Coordinates of C-alpha atoms and ligand atoms in Angstrom, one line a residue:
M667 CA -9.7 -19.4 33.4
A668 CA -8.6 -22.4 31.0
A669 CA -5.0 -24.4 31.9
A670 CA -1.9 -23.2 30.1
G671 CA -1.6 -24.8 26.6
N672 CA -5.5 -25.3 26.6
E673 CA -6.5 -21.9 25.7
W674 CA -8.9 -21.6 23.5
W675 CA -7.4 -19.7 20.6
R676 CA -4.7 -22.6 20.6
H677 CA -7.5 -25.1 18.9
A678 CA -10.0 -22.0 17.4
V679 CA -10.7 -21.8 13.7
V680 CA -10.8 -18.0 13.0
Y681 CA -12.9 -16.4 10.4
Q682 CA -12.2 -13.2 9.1
V683 CA -15.3 -11.0 8.5
Y684 CA -14.8 -8.2 6.3
P685 CA -17.8 -5.9 7.9
R686 CA -18.3 -4.0 4.7
S687 CA -18.6 -6.9 2.7
F688 CA -20.6 -9.6 4.7
Q689 CA -24.4 -8.8 5.0
D690 CA -25.7 -5.6 4.4
S691 CA -29.3 -5.4 6.5
N692 CA -30.4 -2.1 5.6
G693 CA -30.1 -1.5 1.9
D694 CA -27.0 0.9 1.7
G695 CA -24.9 -1.5 0.1
V696 CA -22.5 -1.9 2.8
G697 CA -22.3 -4.6 5.1
D698 CA -23.3 -3.9 9.0
L699 CA -23.3 -5.8 12.4
Q700 CA -26.9 -6.5 12.1
G701 CA -26.1 -8.2 8.9
L702 CA -23.3 -10.1 10.5
I703 CA -25.7 -11.1 13.4
D704 CA -28.4 -12.4 10.8
R705 CA -26.0 -14.4 9.6
L706 CA -24.4 -16.1 12.8
D707 CA -26.0 -19.4 12.2
Y708 CA -23.7 -19.7 8.7
L709 CA -20.3 -20.0 11.0
N710 CA -21.5 -21.8 13.6
D711 CA -25.1 -23.3 14.4
G712 CA -23.3 -26.1 16.5
T713 CA -24.2 -28.5 13.7
A714 CA -22.3 -29.5 11.0
A715 CA -24.4 -28.2 8.4
S716 CA -22.7 -24.9 9.3
L717 CA -19.1 -23.9 8.9
G718 CA -18.2 -24.3 12.8
V719 CA -15.6 -22.0 13.1
D720 CA -15.1 -20.9 17.2
A721 CA -13.9 -17.0 16.5
I722 CA -14.2 -14.0 14.2
W723 CA -12.2 -11.3 13.4
L724 CA -14.0 -8.2 12.3
S725 CA -11.7 -6.0 10.6
P726 CA -11.9 -2.5 11.9
T727 CA -15.6 -1.4 13.0
F728 CA -14.7 1.7 14.4
P729 CA -16.0 5.5 13.3
S730 CA -13.7 6.1 10.8
P731 CA -13.6 8.6 7.1
M732 CA -12.8 5.4 5.8
K733 CA -10.1 6.8 4.0
D734 CA -8.2 3.1 4.7
F735 CA -11.6 1.7 4.9
G736 CA -11.6 1.8 8.8
Y737 CA -7.8 1.4 9.4
D738 CA -8.0 5.1 9.8
V739 CA -9.3 5.2 13.2
S740 CA -11.4 8.6 14.3
D741 CA -13.1 7.3 17.9
Y742 CA -11.7 4.1 19.3
C743 CA -14.3 3.1 21.5
D744 CA -17.5 3.1 19.5
V745 CA -19.1 2.0 16.1
A746 CA -18.9 3.5 13.0
P747 CA -22.7 4.7 11.9
E748 CA -22.6 2.6 8.2
F749 CA -22.2 -0.5 10.5
G750 CA -24.0 0.4 13.5
D751 CA -23.8 1.7 17.0
L752 CA -22.6 0.1 20.1
A753 CA -25.6 -1.7 21.1
T754 CA -25.8 -3.6 18.2
M755 CA -22.1 -4.4 18.8
D756 CA -23.0 -5.7 22.3
R757 CA -25.8 -7.8 20.6
L758 CA -23.2 -9.0 18.1
I759 CA -21.0 -10.2 21.0
A760 CA -23.8 -11.8 22.9
E761 CA -25.3 -13.7 20.0
C762 CA -21.7 -15.0 19.2
H763 CA -21.2 -16.0 22.7
A764 CA -24.5 -17.6 22.7
R765 CA -23.1 -19.6 19.8
G766 CA -19.6 -20.7 21.1
I767 CA -18.2 -17.9 18.8
R768 CA -15.6 -15.7 20.4
V769 CA -15.1 -12.1 19.1
L770 CA -11.8 -10.6 18.2
L771 CA -11.5 -6.7 17.1
D772 CA -8.9 -5.1 14.9
Y773 CA -6.9 -3.0 17.3
V774 CA -5.3 -0.1 15.4
P775 CA -2.5 1.1 17.4
N776 CA 0.2 2.6 14.9
H777 CA -1.9 5.3 13.7
T778 CA -5.2 7.2 13.9
S779 CA -7.6 9.0 11.5
D780 CA -6.2 13.0 10.6
Q781 CA -9.7 13.4 12.1
H782 CA -9.4 11.9 15.0
P783 CA -9.7 14.1 18.1
W784 CA -6.3 13.6 19.2
F785 CA -4.9 14.8 15.9
V786 CA -7.2 17.7 15.6
E787 CA -5.9 19.0 19.0
S788 CA -2.3 17.9 18.2
R789 CA -1.9 19.9 14.9
S790 CA -3.6 23.3 16.3
S791 CA -0.6 24.8 18.1
H792 CA 3.2 23.7 19.1
R793 CA 1.7 24.4 22.8
N794 CA -1.0 21.9 22.7
P795 CA -0.6 19.1 25.3
K796 CA -1.6 16.9 22.6
R797 CA 1.4 17.9 20.5
D798 CA 3.6 15.0 21.5
W799 CA 0.7 12.4 20.8
Y800 CA 1.9 12.2 17.4
I801 CA 5.4 12.4 15.6
W802 CA 6.1 15.8 14.5
R803 CA 9.8 17.0 13.3
G804 CA 10.9 20.2 11.6
Q805 CA 12.7 20.0 8.7
K806 CA 16.5 19.4 8.4
P807 CA 18.9 22.4 8.2
D808 CA 19.0 21.6 4.7
G809 CA 15.4 22.2 3.9
S810 CA 15.0 18.1 3.5
L811 CA 12.5 15.8 5.3
P812 CA 13.2 15.0 8.6
N813 CA 14.3 11.6 7.7
N814 CA 14.3 9.4 4.9
W815 CA 11.7 6.6 5.8
R816 CA 8.9 5.6 3.5
S817 CA 5.4 5.4 3.3
V818 CA 4.4 1.5 2.9
F819 CA 1.5 3.1 0.8
G820 CA 4.7 4.7 -1.3
G821 CA 5.8 7.9 -1.1
P822 CA 7.8 9.7 1.8
A823 CA 6.4 9.3 5.2
W824 CA 5.8 12.8 6.5
S825 CA 3.4 15.5 5.7
Y826 CA 4.1 19.2 5.8
D827 CA 1.5 20.9 8.3
E828 CA 1.3 24.5 7.0
A829 CA -0.2 25.8 10.5
T830 CA 2.7 25.0 12.4
G831 CA 5.5 24.5 9.9
Q832 CA 6.3 21.2 10.8
Y833 CA 6.0 17.9 9.5
Y834 CA 4.1 14.8 11.0
L835 CA 5.0 11.3 10.6
H836 CA 2.3 8.5 8.7
S837 CA 4.2 5.1 7.7
F838 CA 0.7 4.8 5.8
L839 CA -1.7 7.1 4.0
R840 CA -1.2 11.1 5.0
E841 CA -4.8 10.7 6.6
Q842 CA -3.1 8.3 9.0
P843 CA -0.6 10.0 11.5
D844 CA 1.3 7.7 13.7
L845 CA 1.0 7.4 17.1
N846 CA 4.0 8.6 19.2
W847 CA 4.0 5.5 21.7
R848 CA 7.2 7.1 23.5
N849 CA 4.7 9.1 25.3
P850 CA 3.4 7.4 28.0
E851 CA -0.1 9.3 28.0
V852 CA -0.3 7.8 24.8
V853 CA 0.3 4.5 26.3
E854 CA -2.2 4.9 28.8
A855 CA -5.0 5.9 26.4
M856 CA -4.7 3.3 24.2
H857 CA -4.1 0.7 26.8
N858 CA -7.7 2.0 27.9
V859 CA -9.0 1.3 24.3
L860 CA -8.0 -2.2 25.4
R861 CA -9.9 -1.8 28.5
F862 CA -12.9 -0.9 27.2
W863 CA -13.7 -3.2 24.7
L864 CA -12.5 -6.2 27.2
D865 CA -14.8 -4.7 29.7
R866 CA -18.0 -5.1 26.8
G867 CA -16.9 -8.8 26.6
I868 CA -14.5 -8.8 23.1
D869 CA -12.6 -11.9 23.4
G870 CA -9.3 -10.3 21.9
F871 CA -7.7 -8.3 19.3
R872 CA -6.0 -8.7 16.1
I873 CA -3.4 -5.8 16.3
D874 CA -2.5 -3.6 13.0
V875 CA 1.0 -3.6 12.4
M876 CA 2.0 -4.1 15.5
G877 CA 5.9 -4.0 14.7
M878 CA 5.8 -0.4 13.6
I879 CA 4.1 1.6 16.9
L880 CA 8.0 2.0 18.3
K881 CA 10.7 3.8 16.0
H882 CA 14.2 4.1 16.9
P883 CA 14.3 7.0 19.3
D884 CA 16.3 9.6 17.0
L885 CA 14.3 8.7 13.7
A886 CA 17.7 7.8 12.1
D887 CA 17.4 7.2 8.7
N888 CA 17.0 4.1 7.5
P889 CA 20.0 2.1 5.5
P890 CA 20.2 1.4 2.0
N891 CA 19.1 -2.2 0.8
P892 CA 22.0 -3.7 -0.7
N893 CA 19.5 -6.1 -2.1
W894 CA 17.3 -3.9 -3.9
Q895 CA 15.9 -4.8 -7.3
P896 CA 14.4 -2.1 -9.8
E897 CA 11.4 -4.8 -10.1
G898 CA 10.7 -4.2 -6.2
A899 CA 8.7 -1.9 -4.6
E900 CA 10.4 1.9 -4.5
R901 CA 9.6 2.1 -0.9
M902 CA 12.1 -1.3 -0.1
Q903 CA 14.9 0.4 -1.4
Q904 CA 16.1 0.9 2.1
L905 CA 15.9 -1.5 4.6
W906 CA 13.1 -1.1 7.2
V907 CA 15.4 -1.4 10.4
N908 CA 14.7 1.7 12.2
N909 CA 10.8 1.9 11.7
R910 CA 10.0 -1.6 11.8
N911 CA 10.3 -4.4 14.4
Y912 CA 12.5 -2.3 16.3
P913 CA 13.7 -4.0 19.6
D914 CA 11.5 -1.1 22.1
V915 CA 8.7 -2.5 19.9
F916 CA 8.9 -6.0 22.2
A917 CA 8.3 -4.1 25.7
A918 CA 5.5 -2.4 24.3
V919 CA 3.9 -5.8 23.0
E920 CA 4.6 -7.1 26.4
G921 CA 2.5 -4.0 28.2
I922 CA -0.4 -4.8 25.7
R923 CA 0.0 -8.2 26.7
A924 CA -0.1 -7.3 30.3
V925 CA -3.5 -5.3 29.8
L926 CA -5.1 -8.8 28.2
D927 CA -3.8 -10.5 31.4
E928 CA -6.2 -8.3 33.8
Y929 CA -9.0 -10.1 32.0
D930 CA -9.7 -14.2 31.7
D931 CA -9.2 -16.1 28.7
R932 CA -8.5 -13.4 25.8
M933 CA -5.9 -13.3 23.4
A934 CA -4.1 -10.9 21.0
V935 CA -2.9 -12.0 17.4
G936 CA -0.3 -9.5 15.9
E937 CA 0.1 -8.3 12.3
V938 CA 3.6 -8.7 12.1
F939 CA 6.2 -9.1 9.4
G940 CA 9.7 -10.3 9.0
T941 CA 11.3 -13.5 9.0
A942 CA 10.6 -16.5 11.4
E943 CA 12.9 -15.4 13.9
E944 CA 11.9 -12.0 13.4
L945 CA 7.6 -13.6 14.0
A946 CA 8.8 -15.5 16.9
R947 CA 10.0 -12.5 18.8
F948 CA 6.8 -11.2 19.3
Y949 CA 5.6 -14.3 21.2
G950 CA 7.8 -13.0 23.9
G951 CA 10.7 -15.6 23.8
A952 CA 10.6 -18.3 26.5
A953 CA 8.6 -16.1 29.0
L954 CA 5.8 -16.3 26.1
N955 CA 4.5 -12.7 27.5
G956 CA 4.1 -11.2 24.1
L957 CA 1.5 -11.8 21.6
H958 CA -0.8 -15.0 22.1
L959 CA -0.4 -15.5 18.5
A960 CA 1.9 -13.7 15.5
F961 CA 0.5 -14.1 11.8
N962 CA 2.7 -16.3 9.9
F963 CA 1.8 -14.7 6.6
Q964 CA 4.5 -16.6 4.8
L965 CA 2.0 -19.3 3.1
I966 CA 1.0 -15.8 0.8
H967 CA 4.5 -14.2 0.4
E968 CA 7.7 -14.9 1.7
V969 CA 9.6 -11.9 1.5
E970 CA 9.2 -8.0 0.8
P971 CA 9.0 -6.3 -1.2
F972 CA 5.7 -8.1 -2.6
T973 CA 6.7 -9.4 -6.1
G974 CA 5.8 -12.5 -6.1
Y975 CA 3.3 -14.7 -3.8
T976 CA 4.3 -18.3 -2.2
Q977 CA 3.8 -20.9 -5.4
W978 CA 1.7 -24.0 -4.2
D979 CA 4.8 -26.5 -4.3
A980 CA 5.3 -29.2 -1.6
A981 CA 9.5 -28.2 -1.1
T982 CA 8.3 -24.6 -0.4
L983 CA 5.6 -25.0 1.9
R984 CA 7.6 -27.5 3.9
R985 CA 10.7 -24.9 4.2
I986 CA 7.8 -22.3 5.2
V987 CA 6.7 -24.9 7.7
A988 CA 9.9 -25.9 9.3
N989 CA 11.2 -23.0 9.6
A990 CA 8.3 -21.6 11.8
E991 CA 8.5 -24.7 13.9
S992 CA 12.1 -24.3 14.7
A993 CA 11.8 -20.4 15.5
L994 CA 9.1 -20.5 17.5
P995 CA 9.6 -20.6 21.6
P996 CA 8.6 -24.1 23.0
G997 CA 4.8 -23.8 24.1
S998 CA 3.9 -21.5 21.7
Q999 CA 2.1 -22.3 18.3
P1000 CA 2.4 -20.9 14.7
C1001 CA -1.1 -18.9 13.3
Y1002 CA -1.4 -19.1 9.4
A1003 CA -3.6 -17.5 7.1
L1004 CA -3.8 -18.3 3.3
A1005 CA -5.3 -15.2 2.1
N1006 CA -6.6 -11.7 4.0
H1007 CA -8.1 -8.0 3.1
D1008 CA -4.5 -7.1 2.0
R1009 CA -3.8 -9.8 -0.6
P1010 CA -4.8 -10.9 -3.9
R1011 CA -7.2 -14.2 -3.2
F1012 CA -6.1 -17.9 -3.0
I1013 CA -7.5 -18.6 -6.4
S1014 CA -6.4 -15.9 -7.9
R1015 CA -2.9 -16.7 -6.8
H1016 CA -2.9 -19.6 -7.7
D1017 CA -4.6 -20.0 -11.0
L1018 CA -2.3 -19.5 -13.2
D1019 CA -2.7 -22.6 -15.1
G1020 CA -6.7 -22.5 -14.7
R1021 CA -5.9 -25.1 -11.4
G1022 CA -6.5 -22.2 -8.7
L1023 CA -9.9 -24.3 -7.3
D1024 CA -7.6 -27.6 -7.0
R1025 CA -5.2 -26.0 -5.3
A1026 CA -7.6 -24.1 -3.3
F1027 CA -9.5 -27.5 -2.4
A1028 CA -5.9 -28.9 -1.1
S1029 CA -5.4 -25.9 0.8
V1030 CA -8.0 -26.9 3.1
V1031 CA -6.8 -30.1 4.0
L1032 CA -3.2 -28.3 4.5
L1033 CA -4.8 -25.5 6.6
M1034 CA -6.6 -27.3 8.7
G1035 CA -4.1 -30.2 9.2
L1036 CA -1.1 -27.6 10.0
R1037 CA 0.2 -27.2 13.9
G1038 CA -1.5 -23.8 14.6
T1039 CA -4.5 -21.6 14.8
P1040 CA -6.2 -21.1 11.1
F1041 CA -7.7 -18.3 10.0
V1042 CA -10.1 -17.9 7.3
Y1043 CA -11.0 -15.2 5.1
Y1044 CA -14.4 -14.6 4.2
G1045 CA -15.5 -16.0 0.7
E1046 CA -12.4 -18.5 0.4
E1047 CA -14.8 -21.1 1.6
I1048 CA -16.9 -20.9 -1.4
G1049 CA -13.8 -20.1 -3.5
M1050 CA -14.3 -16.7 -4.2
A1051 CA -11.7 -15.2 -6.6
D1052 CA -10.5 -11.3 -7.4
A1053 CA -13.1 -9.7 -8.8
D1054 CA -12.7 -7.5 -11.6
I1055 CA -13.3 -3.8 -10.7
P1056 CA -13.9 -1.5 -13.7
E1057 CA -11.7 1.9 -13.1
D1058 CA -14.8 4.1 -12.0
R1059 CA -15.9 1.6 -9.2
L1060 CA -12.1 1.5 -7.5
Q1061 CA -12.4 2.2 -3.7
D1062 CA -8.8 1.9 -2.2
P1063 CA -6.9 5.0 -2.2
A1064 CA -4.0 2.6 -1.7
R1065 CA -3.9 1.7 -4.9
F1066 CA -2.2 4.9 -6.4
R1067 CA 1.0 4.0 -5.1
Y1068 CA 0.8 0.4 -3.8
F1069 CA -1.7 -1.8 -4.8
G1070 CA -5.1 -1.8 -4.9
R1071 CA -7.1 -4.1 -2.4
D1072 CA -10.4 -3.6 -4.2
P1073 CA -10.5 -6.8 -5.8
E1074 CA -10.3 -9.2 -2.3
R1075 CA -12.7 -7.3 -0.7
T1076 CA -15.8 -7.8 -3.0
P1077 CA -19.2 -8.7 -1.0
M1078 CA -19.8 -12.0 0.0
Q1079 CA -21.7 -13.9 -2.6
W1080 CA -24.6 -15.7 -0.4
D1081 CA -26.7 -16.5 -3.7
A1082 CA -27.0 -15.7 -7.3
S1083 CA -29.7 -12.8 -7.5
P1084 CA -28.4 -9.4 -8.6
G1085 CA -27.7 -8.4 -4.9
R1086 CA -26.3 -11.8 -4.2
G1087 CA -28.1 -12.0 -0.8
F1088 CA -25.8 -9.2 0.1
T1089 CA -27.7 -6.5 -0.1
T1090 CA -31.2 -5.1 -1.7
G1091 CA -28.8 -1.6 -3.0
E1092 CA -26.3 -1.0 -5.2
P1093 CA -23.2 -2.7 -3.3
W1094 CA -20.3 -0.9 -2.4
L1095 CA -18.0 -2.6 -4.9
P1096 CA -19.6 -4.8 -7.4
F1097 CA -19.6 -8.5 -7.2
G1098 CA -17.8 -11.2 -8.6
P1099 CA -19.6 -14.1 -11.0
A1100 CA -23.0 -15.0 -9.6
E1101 CA -21.3 -18.9 -10.2
I1102 CA -20.0 -18.2 -6.7
S1103 CA -22.2 -18.4 -4.3
V1104 CA -23.1 -20.2 -0.6
E1105 CA -26.6 -21.5 -2.3
V1106 CA -24.8 -23.4 -5.1
Q1107 CA -22.4 -25.2 -3.0
E1108 CA -24.9 -25.6 0.3
N1109 CA -26.0 -28.9 -1.2
D1110 CA -23.3 -29.9 -3.1
P1111 CA -21.2 -32.6 -0.8
D1112 CA -18.4 -31.9 -3.3
S1113 CA -18.0 -28.5 -2.9
L1114 CA -15.5 -26.5 -1.6
L1115 CA -18.0 -25.3 1.2
A1116 CA -18.8 -28.6 2.0
L1117 CA -14.7 -29.5 2.1
H1118 CA -14.8 -26.9 4.6
R1119 CA -17.5 -27.8 6.6
R1120 CA -15.9 -31.3 7.0
A1121 CA -12.5 -29.9 7.8
I1122 CA -13.2 -27.8 10.3
W1123 CA -15.7 -30.2 12.1
L1124 CA -12.9 -33.0 11.9
R1125 CA -10.5 -30.7 13.3
R1126 CA -13.1 -30.0 16.2
G1127 CA -13.4 -33.5 16.9
E1128 CA -10.2 -34.6 16.7
L1129 CA -7.5 -33.7 19.5
S1130 CA -4.0 -34.7 17.5
L1131 CA -5.5 -32.2 14.5
Q1132 CA -5.8 -29.3 17.6
R1133 CA -2.9 -30.0 19.8
G1134 CA -0.9 -32.8 18.6
N1135 CA 2.8 -32.2 17.5
Y1136 CA 3.9 -31.8 14.2
V1137 CA 6.7 -34.1 12.5
E1138 CA 7.6 -34.2 8.7
I1139 CA 8.1 -37.2 7.3
D1140 CA 10.1 -37.9 3.9
T1141 CA 8.0 -38.3 0.9
A1142 CA 8.1 -38.1 -2.8
P1143 CA 9.0 -35.1 -4.1
D1144 CA 6.0 -32.9 -4.7
V1145 CA 5.0 -34.1 -1.8
F1146 CA 4.6 -32.6 2.1
A1147 CA 3.3 -34.9 4.4
F1148 CA 3.6 -34.9 8.1
T1149 CA 1.9 -36.4 11.1
R1150 CA 0.2 -34.6 14.2
H1151 CA 0.2 -36.8 17.5
C1152 CA -1.7 -35.7 20.4
P1153 CA -0.7 -38.3 23.7
G1154 CA -3.8 -40.7 23.9
E1155 CA -5.3 -40.1 20.5
R1156 CA -5.2 -41.4 17.2
P1157 CA -2.3 -39.8 15.1
V1158 CA -3.4 -38.3 11.8
L1159 CA -1.2 -37.7 8.6
V1160 CA -1.8 -34.7 6.2
A1161 CA -0.4 -35.3 2.9
V1162 CA -0.5 -32.9 -0.1
N1163 CA 0.6 -33.2 -3.8
T1164 CA 1.3 -30.2 -5.3
A1165 CA 2.2 -31.8 -8.6
T1166 CA 0.0 -32.2 -11.2
E1167 CA 0.3 -35.7 -11.9
D1168 CA -0.2 -38.4 -9.3
R1169 CA 2.0 -39.1 -7.2
M1170 CA 3.1 -42.0 -4.8
L1171 CA 2.6 -41.5 -1.0
T1172 CA 4.3 -44.3 1.3
L1173 CA 2.2 -44.6 4.5
P1174 CA 4.0 -45.7 7.6
P1175 CA 2.5 -48.7 9.2
G1176 CA -0.5 -48.3 10.8
Y1177 CA -1.9 -45.0 9.2
D1178 CA -5.1 -47.4 7.8
K1179 CA -8.5 -45.1 7.1
V1180 CA -8.5 -41.9 5.1
I1181 CA -10.9 -39.6 7.2
L1182 CA -10.3 -36.4 4.9
A1183 CA -9.9 -36.2 1.6
T1184 CA -10.2 -33.0 -1.3
E1185 CA -11.9 -36.5 -3.4
R1186 CA -14.7 -36.7 -1.2
Q1187 CA -15.2 -40.4 -2.4
A1188 CA -11.8 -41.7 -1.0
E1189 CA -13.2 -40.6 2.9
G1190 CA -14.1 -43.3 4.8
R1191 CA -11.4 -46.0 2.3
P1192 CA -9.6 -48.3 4.3
V1193 CA -5.8 -47.6 2.8
E1194 CA -2.2 -49.1 3.6
G1195 CA 1.5 -48.9 2.7
D1196 CA 1.7 -47.4 -1.2
V1197 CA -1.2 -45.2 -2.2
V1198 CA -1.5 -42.8 -5.3
L1199 CA -2.1 -39.3 -4.4
P1200 CA -3.9 -37.8 -7.8
A1201 CA -2.6 -34.7 -9.1
L1202 CA -3.0 -31.8 -6.8
A1203 CA -4.8 -33.6 -4.6
A1204 CA -4.4 -33.7 -0.5
M1205 CA -5.7 -36.4 2.5
M1206 CA -5.6 -36.9 6.0
V1207 CA -5.2 -40.7 7.2
A1208 CA -5.5 -41.6 10.7
R1209 CA -3.9 -44.6 12.3
S1210 CA -7.2 -45.4 13.7
S1211 CA -6.1 -49.3 14.5
A1212 CA -3.7 -47.9 17.8
I1213 CA -3.9 -45.5 19.9
L1214 CA -0.4 -44.7 20.1
P1215 CA 1.3 -44.7 24.1
A1216 CA 1.7 -41.2 25.6
Ligands
LIG2524 C1 -2.6 -3.4 7.8 C2 -3.9 -3.3 7.3 C3 -3.8 -2.7 6.2 C4 -4.2 -1.3 6.4 C5 -2.6 -1.2 7.1 C6 -2.7 0.6 7.9 O1 -1.7 -3.8 7.0 O2 -3.9 -4.8 7.1 O3 -5.3 -3.1 5.4 O4 -4.1 -0.7 5.3 O5 -2.7 -2.1 8.3 O6 -3.7 0.4 8.6

């Protein structure tokens, strides 16, 4: 087991695979685990010709009616037939481990599918032993719903079940009933799910909506949200205080952590929402007995409702990072993502003026420069944008009340062929434009893919980037700059110009060599004092001449 402070997940770069969309091996138009195995060399073949990621997170791979594309699990201890079977998963784990890649699965503790045998039993009768595994309530005496909670996907969080005359709670789709984590049998069963996969060699989990698994014990109504604006989501008319980040959740987090601690070197990263302070609580306070990492999504969106995405603006980025840095307990580190399967892709969020690609280049330097564990969503490394999807090909049921997430889930574009190297069949979602592909960027040293490879491999060899501290430095407006330094190593300065014009950066003494730049030609250049950071450019500069004393 690695010494505290040096665990693998602290310096890992994690790549998120959306299994349906990564690589199809059998021509059914849906990605699968064998396809992923066939592509592992792209992720890390041990050389700088590959991306060089240390770990992958697979969005859910379990049997599921796929109402929410796997986030409606009907069996936690198996593999969905469209993705493969347990033997393929075992092979995937072995093949990953042979390449030094760790594997994280997606643990969905808040709800199951309504087709899960537990729920089928639970809904069968009031007296069924599994009745209390879910959250059932009758209507109020006045005939109204058990409480005022809304579903994340819109509409009431309660659905009526004719057979037994009660409502069940579902924080998402009606096909995703919430488990009752106040029932010790549920806790035991869900802990055993973790053990099932940990025993098979899984290195850890991304935990779905971690902050919602324990609600107010009496399911008290949420109070009205005094700050709600009519342009915000309807569900945010109330403050989600009794069904999200409710204080009892943190004990459940500790319970999950304790299961992981039965094994060596495993980790859990939680999908959590809230302020920097709320996120920090998931780490377990000073004892650090909570999650190893909690996602900080604020580089994507700062506050709910999601009426706007975070702008590529130095002051905003600096504030978000400063908040994260000051809120986290000592010994912990942030975990940033710039994209995932639930939000528009980075380029599409930053392309209003047509310069999304430039910002994507700069974002790589920032993400790989920040203190914390970076997560990269598949396809971001080649600059995939949200695809235009005709109405009749849309898949995501959440689109009816929430926002459709199909555009950011389209298949990986390996080459320009009709099947994009992804499938020989009809893809489950249409492709984006053929110009964007791994094949096109593979041998172009100025491509976004090439920058990802250089940045990740640089980080792998640069302990200051992996483990160093974070110190903000004062700069011109529109420039976000900071240094990273690990005792005994050369310090590295990271600078991002978010303006669409050149800006001057004044380097502190000693920073003398560009080691990574959005403009590749600048790499390796000696620098000193005042340097021009071109419009939307970013760079890393090392203090190569002197290793600062520890
Ligand atoms: C998480 C997932 C999202 C899913 C939801 C319900 O937010 O990332 O894709 O729809 O949980 O499980």
